[in-house]
Each structure stands twice: as structure tokens, then as C-alpha cells.
Coordinates of C-alpha atoms and ligand atoms in Angstrom, one line a residue:
M1 CA 0.0 0.0 0.0
D2 CA 1.4 3.4 -0.8
L3 CA 2.3 5.9 1.9
R4 CA -0.4 8.4 1.1
K5 CA -3.0 5.7 1.5
K6 CA -1.6 4.6 4.8
H7 CA -1.5 8.1 6.1
L8 CA -5.1 8.7 5.0
E9 CA -6.2 5.6 6.8
R10 CA -4.6 6.7 10.0
L11 CA -6.0 10.2 9.7
R12 CA -9.5 8.9 9.2
M13 CA -9.1 6.5 12.2
R14 CA -8.0 9.4 14.4
R15 CA -11.1 11.3 13.4
C16 CA -13.1 8.2 14.6
F17 CA -11.3 8.5 18.0
D18 CA -12.0 12.2 18.2
I19 CA -15.7 11.8 17.6
A20 CA -15.9 8.7 19.8
R21 CA -14.6 10.8 22.7
L22 CA -17.6 13.2 22.3
G23 CA -19.7 10.4 23.8
I24 CA -17.4 9.3 26.5
R25 CA -19.5 10.4 29.4
A26 CA -22.9 9.5 28.1
V27 CA -22.0 6.0 26.9
K28 CA -20.6 4.6 30.1
T29 CA -20.4 1.7 30.9
N30 CA -20.2 1.0 27.1
P31 CA -17.1 1.8 25.1
A32 CA -16.8 5.2 23.3
V33 CA -16.9 4.4 19.5
G34 CA -16.7 6.5 16.4
A35 CA -17.4 5.5 12.8
L36 CA -16.8 7.2 9.4
I37 CA -17.9 6.1 5.9
V38 CA -15.8 6.8 2.8
K39 CA -16.7 6.6 -0.8
G40 CA -13.8 7.0 -3.3
D41 CA -11.8 9.7 -1.6
T42 CA -14.7 11.4 0.1
I43 CA -16.0 11.1 3.7
I44 CA -19.7 10.8 3.2
S45 CA -20.8 10.3 6.8
E46 CA -19.5 10.1 10.4
D47 CA -21.1 9.6 13.7
Y48 CA -20.5 8.0 17.2
H49 CA -22.1 6.0 19.9
K50 CA -24.0 8.7 21.8
N51 CA -25.6 7.1 24.8
F52 CA -25.7 3.9 26.8
G53 CA -28.3 1.6 25.4
G54 CA -28.6 3.7 22.2
P55 CA -27.6 2.9 18.6
H56 CA -24.0 2.0 18.0
A57 CA -21.6 4.2 16.0
E58 CA -22.0 2.3 12.8
V59 CA -25.8 2.4 12.9
N60 CA -25.7 6.2 13.4
A61 CA -23.2 6.7 10.6
I62 CA -25.1 4.5 8.1
S63 CA -28.6 5.9 8.9
S64 CA -27.9 9.3 7.4
I65 CA -27.0 8.0 3.9
S66 CA -28.8 6.3 1.1
S67 CA -28.2 2.7 0.1
R68 CA -27.0 3.9 -3.3
D69 CA -24.3 6.0 -1.7
L70 CA -23.4 3.1 0.6
A71 CA -22.7 0.7 -2.3
H72 CA -18.9 -0.1 -2.6
S73 CA -18.1 2.3 0.3
S74 CA -15.7 1.7 3.2
I75 CA -16.5 2.0 6.9
Y76 CA -13.9 3.0 9.5
V77 CA -14.8 2.1 13.1
S78 CA -12.6 2.6 16.2
L79 CA -13.9 -0.8 17.6
E80 CA -14.7 -4.1 16.0
P81 CA -18.4 -4.1 15.0
C82 CA -20.4 -6.2 17.5
A83 CA -21.7 -9.6 16.5
H84 CA -24.1 -10.2 19.5
Y85 CA -27.6 -9.2 20.6
G86 CA -27.2 -6.8 23.5
K87 CA -29.5 -3.8 24.0
T88 CA -29.2 -3.4 20.2
P89 CA -29.0 -6.0 17.4
P90 CA -25.5 -7.0 15.9
C91 CA -23.9 -4.3 13.8
V92 CA -22.3 -6.9 11.6
D93 CA -25.7 -7.9 10.3
L94 CA -26.4 -4.3 9.3
L95 CA -23.0 -3.9 7.6
M96 CA -23.4 -7.2 5.6
G97 CA -26.6 -6.0 4.0
S98 CA -25.5 -2.5 3.4
G99 CA -23.3 -2.6 0.3
I100 CA -20.2 -1.6 2.3
D101 CA -17.3 -3.8 1.0
H102 CA -14.4 -2.8 3.3
C103 CA -14.4 -2.4 7.1
I104 CA -11.3 -0.8 8.7
I105 CA -11.1 -1.1 12.5
S106 CA -8.6 -0.2 15.2
S107 CA -9.2 -2.6 18.1
I108 CA -10.8 -6.0 18.6
D109 CA -13.8 -5.6 21.1
P110 CA -12.5 -6.9 24.5
N111 CA -16.1 -7.9 25.4
P112 CA -16.0 -11.7 25.6
L113 CA -19.4 -11.8 23.7
V114 CA -17.6 -10.3 20.7
Q115 CA -13.8 -10.6 20.8
G116 CA -13.0 -11.4 17.2
R117 CA -16.4 -12.8 16.2
G118 CA -17.4 -9.5 14.5
V119 CA -14.3 -9.7 12.2
E120 CA -14.9 -13.4 11.5
K121 CA -18.5 -12.9 10.5
L122 CA -17.7 -9.9 8.3
R123 CA -15.0 -11.9 6.5
S124 CA -17.2 -14.9 6.0
G125 CA -19.9 -12.6 4.6
G126 CA -17.4 -11.3 2.0
I127 CA -16.5 -8.0 3.5
K128 CA -12.8 -7.2 3.5
V129 CA -11.5 -6.4 7.0
T130 CA -8.4 -4.4 7.9
E131 CA -7.6 -4.3 11.6
G132 CA -5.1 -2.7 14.0
I133 CA -5.0 0.8 12.5
N134 CA -3.7 3.2 15.2
R135 CA -4.0 0.4 17.7
L136 CA -2.2 2.3 20.6
I137 CA -4.6 5.3 20.5
G138 CA -7.5 2.9 20.0
Q139 CA -6.5 1.1 23.2
E140 CA -6.3 4.4 25.1
V141 CA -9.9 5.3 24.1
L142 CA -11.0 1.8 25.3
R143 CA -9.3 2.0 28.7
P144 CA -12.2 3.4 30.7
F145 CA -14.5 0.7 29.3
K146 CA -12.0 -2.1 30.2
V147 CA -11.5 -0.8 33.8
Q148 CA -15.3 -0.5 34.3
Q149 CA -15.9 -4.0 33.1
K150 CA -13.1 -5.6 35.0
F151 CA -13.1 -3.8 38.4
K152 CA -16.6 -2.5 38.6
R153 CA -15.2 0.9 39.6
P154 CA -14.8 4.2 37.8
Y155 CA -11.7 4.9 35.6
I156 CA -9.4 6.8 37.9
I157 CA -7.2 9.7 36.5
L158 CA -4.7 11.3 38.8
K159 CA -3.8 14.9 37.9
W160 CA -1.4 17.3 39.4
A161 CA 0.9 20.2 38.4
Q162 CA 4.5 20.3 39.5
S163 CA 7.4 22.7 39.2
L164 CA 10.5 21.7 37.1
D165 CA 12.3 20.9 40.4
G166 CA 9.6 18.5 41.5
F167 CA 7.4 20.4 43.9
L168 CA 3.6 20.4 44.0
G169 CA 3.4 23.6 46.0
R170 CA 3.9 24.7 49.6
K171 CA 2.2 23.4 52.7
N172 CA -0.9 25.4 53.7
E173 CA -0.3 27.9 50.8
R174 CA -2.1 28.2 47.5
I175 CA 0.4 28.4 44.7
K176 CA -0.3 28.6 41.0
I177 CA 2.1 26.5 39.0
S178 CA 0.4 25.7 35.6
S179 CA -0.1 28.3 32.9
P180 CA -3.5 29.6 31.7
V181 CA -3.5 27.5 28.6
S182 CA -2.9 24.3 30.7
D183 CA -5.8 25.4 33.0
R184 CA -8.0 25.4 29.9
L185 CA -6.9 21.9 29.1
V186 CA -7.7 20.8 32.6
H187 CA -11.2 22.2 32.2
K188 CA -11.6 20.2 29.0
W189 CA -10.6 17.1 31.1
R190 CA -13.2 18.1 33.6
A191 CA -15.8 18.2 30.8
E192 CA -14.8 14.7 29.7
T193 CA -14.9 13.2 33.2
D194 CA -18.0 12.2 35.2
S195 CA -16.6 13.4 38.5
I196 CA -13.8 15.4 40.1
M197 CA -12.4 14.4 43.5
V198 CA -10.4 16.2 46.2
G199 CA -9.5 15.7 49.8
S200 CA -10.4 17.9 52.7
N201 CA -7.0 19.8 52.8
T202 CA -7.5 21.0 49.2
V203 CA -10.9 22.4 50.0
I204 CA -9.7 24.1 53.2
I205 CA -6.5 25.6 51.6
D206 CA -7.5 26.3 48.0
N207 CA -11.3 27.0 48.3
P208 CA -11.8 25.5 44.8
H209 CA -15.0 25.5 42.8
L210 CA -14.0 22.3 41.0
S211 CA -16.2 23.3 38.0
N212 CA -15.7 23.5 34.3
R213 CA -15.6 27.2 33.5
L214 CA -13.0 27.4 30.7
Y215 CA -14.4 24.8 28.2
F216 CA -17.7 23.9 26.7
G217 CA -19.6 20.9 28.2
E218 CA -20.9 20.0 31.6
N219 CA -19.5 20.2 35.0
P220 CA -18.3 16.9 36.6
V221 CA -20.0 15.8 39.8
R222 CA -17.8 16.9 42.7
V223 CA -16.6 14.3 45.1
I224 CA -15.2 15.4 48.4
L225 CA -13.5 13.1 50.8
D226 CA -13.5 14.6 54.4
R227 CA -13.1 11.6 56.7
Q228 CA -12.8 13.6 59.9
A229 CA -15.5 16.2 58.9
Q230 CA -12.9 19.0 59.0
I231 CA -14.3 21.3 56.4
S232 CA -16.1 24.2 57.9
P233 CA -19.9 24.4 57.5
S234 CA -19.4 28.0 56.2
A235 CA -16.9 27.0 53.4
P236 CA -17.9 28.5 50.1
I237 CA -17.9 25.1 48.4
W238 CA -21.2 24.2 50.0
T239 CA -23.1 27.0 48.3
D240 CA -22.1 26.3 44.7
Q241 CA -24.9 25.0 42.5
I242 CA -23.1 21.9 41.4
R243 CA -24.0 18.3 42.2
T244 CA -21.7 17.0 45.0
F245 CA -21.1 13.7 46.8
Y246 CA -19.6 14.2 50.2
F247 CA -17.9 11.2 51.9
S248 CA -17.1 11.3 55.6
N249 CA -16.9 9.0 58.7
R250 CA -19.6 11.2 60.2
K251 CA -23.1 11.9 59.0
R252 CA -23.4 15.6 58.0
K253 CA -26.5 17.4 56.8
F254 CA -26.4 20.1 54.2
H255 CA -29.0 22.6 53.2
N256 CA -28.0 22.6 49.6
P257 CA -30.1 19.9 47.9
L258 CA -27.4 19.3 45.4
I259 CA -25.1 17.8 48.1
E260 CA -25.5 14.1 48.9
S261 CA -23.8 12.9 52.1
F262 CA -22.4 9.3 52.4
V263 CA -21.0 7.8 55.6
L264 CA -18.0 5.6 55.3
N265 CA -17.7 2.3 57.2
E266 CA -14.7 3.0 59.5
V267 CA -13.7 -0.7 59.5
K268 CA -13.4 -0.9 55.7
E269 CA -10.8 0.7 53.5
P270 CA -12.2 4.1 52.7
L271 CA -11.0 4.6 49.1
L272 CA -12.3 1.2 47.9
Q273 CA -15.6 1.8 49.5
L274 CA -15.8 5.3 48.0
F275 CA -15.0 4.1 44.4
S276 CA -17.4 1.2 44.6
Q277 CA -20.1 3.5 45.8
L278 CA -19.4 6.0 43.0
Y279 CA -19.7 3.1 40.5
R280 CA -23.1 2.2 41.9
L281 CA -24.0 5.9 41.5
N282 CA -23.3 5.5 37.8
I283 CA -20.0 7.4 37.9
G284 CA -17.7 6.0 35.1
S285 CA -14.6 8.2 35.7
V286 CA -13.0 10.2 38.3
L287 CA -10.4 13.0 37.9
V288 CA -8.5 13.1 41.2
E289 CA -7.2 16.7 41.5
G290 CA -5.5 16.5 44.9
G291 CA -4.1 17.1 47.3
S292 CA -0.9 15.1 47.5
T293 CA -2.1 12.9 50.4
L294 CA -5.1 11.7 48.4
V295 CA -3.1 11.2 45.2
R296 CA -0.5 9.2 47.1
A297 CA -3.1 7.1 48.8
C298 CA -4.6 6.2 45.4
M299 CA -1.1 5.3 44.1
N300 CA -0.2 3.2 47.1
Q301 CA -3.4 1.2 46.8
D302 CA -3.1 0.7 43.0
L303 CA -6.3 2.6 42.7
W304 CA -5.4 4.6 39.6
D305 CA -5.4 4.0 35.8
E306 CA -3.9 7.1 34.4
A307 CA -1.8 10.1 35.6
R308 CA -1.7 13.4 33.8
V309 CA 1.2 15.6 35.1
I310 CA 1.6 19.2 34.2
I311 CA 5.2 20.2 34.5
S312 CA 5.9 24.0 34.5
P313 CA 9.3 25.6 33.9
V314 CA 9.4 27.3 37.3
N315 CA 11.5 26.4 40.3
L316 CA 10.0 26.4 43.8
N317 CA 13.3 25.4 45.6
H318 CA 11.4 23.9 48.5
G319 CA 7.8 22.7 49.3
L320 CA 5.7 19.6 49.0
N321 CA 7.4 16.8 46.9
A322 CA 5.4 15.8 43.9
P323 CA 4.5 12.0 43.8
A324 CA 7.1 9.9 42.0
L325 CA 6.0 7.5 39.3
A326 CA 8.1 4.4 38.7
T327 CA 7.5 4.3 34.9
D328 CA 8.3 6.6 32.0
P329 CA 5.3 8.5 30.6
A330 CA 3.5 6.8 27.7
R331 CA 3.6 10.2 25.9
R332 CA 4.4 13.8 26.4
Q333 CA 2.7 16.9 25.0
Q334 CA 4.1 20.4 24.9
L335 CA 1.5 23.1 25.6
G336 CA 2.8 26.6 25.5
R337 CA 5.5 26.7 28.3
D338 CA 4.2 23.6 30.1
Q339 CA 4.8 20.0 29.3
I340 CA 2.1 17.4 30.0
A341 CA 3.2 13.9 30.7
F342 CA 0.6 11.0 30.4
Y343 CA 1.2 7.8 32.4
Y344 CA -0.8 4.6 32.1
H345 CA -1.0 2.1 34.9
Q346 CA -0.9 -1.6 33.9
Ligands
AOF401 C1 -20.2 -1.6 18.2 N1 -20.3 -0.2 18.0 O1 -20.6 1.8 18.8 C2 -20.3 0.1 20.3 C3 -20.1 -1.3 20.5 O2 -25.9 -3.5 24.8 P1 -25.5 -3.0 23.5 O3 -26.3 -3.6 22.3 O4 -25.4 -1.5 23.4 O5 -24.0 -3.6 23.3 C4 -23.0 -3.2 24.1 C5 -21.7 -3.8 23.7 O6 -21.4 -3.6 22.3 C6 -20.4 -3.3 24.4 O7 -20.2 -4.0 25.6 C7 -19.4 -3.5 23.4 O8 -19.0 -4.9 23.4 C8 -20.1 -3.3 22.1 N2 -20.0 -1.8 21.8 N3 -20.0 -2.1 19.4 O9 -20.2 -2.3 17.2 C9 -20.4 0.6 19.0 N4 -20.5 0.9 21.4
ZN402 ZN1 -22.6 -2.7 17.5

């Protein structure tokens, strides 16, 4: 295959990932999937899986074009088309009767009900299948789905900003490390994540809103862990109009109807309890934004799936040490003066 064709194939698959991510919150605990249909050299349709229980990406992409246009077209899908009856009928059946003659996919569906059967069925039905395009990014997009299936807990993303010399900030002081453009990226992450979690110290010292103000999309649900009920009843955080889950060893009542209070069982491990409870509350992902005690506790208990570290070219000389990760980042991204390092766990 010539280089131009290969490049185009990867570009189109990347587009599938980008549109797949638009559904990431609403589809949990299904995978985020994007699909795109190409005829000749033209993209004639694209769509994604929009909500849990709703039509799959391929169904949405096919439904907007005529059968005449579909004849001899190719479909790109970020995930192997399903071959089973779930809440919706098998996508492979739809593809086989559609006139599409080539299916290009990134990843095989890890769901044991599918796992290769989709590809097999398509091939035996005479559709050419190419798999493994941009496999690494495809696997990244699937990570939340895999964690939710395997551990019955939300996908946990740790996030912190650190100085070039490895400090998170100073004890009992609010210090700004990341640049405004990184802050905007963090708000994008908030928009893509079901919930945002902090410990009591962060609320007491930083007085954060924990909202998405710098990007389009919704606010995440706020999750506050305050085991000893140390946050003052007059803290500004209690008056924000944002849905909040409060976890403590003690029962606390709040006037704000958007705050739900949960009591932790003191005999059981608090983080495990909290994450299982969040999963039962239909929370598919958590962005843990600090402080360092909470981030370290998640790391020590292997309760994390991804870490996003913003490294700013400033030196603090002394302060709170940033958590150390044993592995190298899977990838790095330069954003203005900051560098963002992405780590994947297991
Ligand atoms: C696809 N395209 O867009 C998605 C797929 O209960 P259902 O019918 O929604 O099926 C859910 C399963 O289908 C899910 O666990 C995964 O294996 C696959 N998801 N497959 O062909 C899609 N979202
Ligand atoms: Zn399907």
C-alpha cells in the first residue's frame, strides 16, 4: 500500500477516535466508539455512539445516507463491530446487508461476547476487513470501558501540576504552577470526566470551585473526601450550584439539595468503599485533582489508571514533593510553556 493511502487511513481513524470521545460520558459503561464512511476519496458520513443503550456508532453513521451511496463504500470504526444481541442488534448484520465492502477497524472488542467474532462474521460474509489501525490510541480510548468491566469501579485519572524541580506547591499555601492554557486543558478534562475528586485539605486551603468554566460541556459531579469532617460548614464550596457527593466517617447534613452525604464504614478501606459507591451511582470516571495525600493514597493502593502531570518551567526550591511514578510517561505533549506527561497504569 502506498504511503499516502496509509497516512489517510490513520488520519481517518484518528477522526473516529475524536468523535468517539464526544460520547465518553454518556455511553458509560459501554465503550466510546466513532465511525466514518468513505466513498472513493470522500468522507460521506461520520457519527458516534451517543448514549448507553442507544444505537452503536456504525448504525448512526449508516442511517444518514442512502443505500445507493453506501454501495462499494468503506467504513472506518474505532472498535470491531459487534456480533451479538445486546441492547441493540448486531452491527455486523447491518454492515453485511448495506453494500459496504471494506471495514477498517482499530481494536478488537474486548467484550467476551464479541472478541473477534465480528471480524470473522464480516470476512465470511465477503467484507474485506483491515484491523489494527492506530492500535495504541484505540486502546487508550477503550481504557475506561475495560476498567469499568473488570473492576466495577470508575476509571481513575490522577492529575497534578508540578514545578520543574519536582514540587507540587507549599504546605498550607495556595500556589499557582500551571499556565492559563494548561488550565483550559484541565477544564476540558473536567468536561470529559464524570466526576472530580479532592480531599479535605485541598478544600480548606484552596477553596476551589471544581467546576468547568473554561471549556464547553458539563460540570463533573464533585466528590469530596473529608473523613474527619474537618471542612467548615461555612466553606464557600457548600453554596455552589453543582452536584456534589460528600464522603465522611460522620453523617453531615447540608441545606444545599445538590449535596448528597455518604457515611464511610470505618472498619473498611475508605477509598475502595468510595470508588465502589461511585460506580453504583453511575460514575464512570474520576479525575483526582489532589491534594498530594489523596493522590499518594490512590497510588499506594493501586487505585489509579492514568496520571496526567503538568510540568511547568518554574523552580520552587522547597515545598511539598510531587509524587514519583516508577515508569516513564507513555507520551508527552508540549502546551505553551508547560509540558504534560501522560502515564498509564498496567
Ligand atoms: C459496536 N459499536 O458503537 C459500540 C459497541 O448492549 P448493546 O447492544 O449496546 O451492546 C454493548 C456492547 O457492544 C459493548 O459491551 C461492546 O462490546 C459493544 N459496543 N459495538 O459495534 C459501538 N459501542
Ligand atoms: Zn454494534
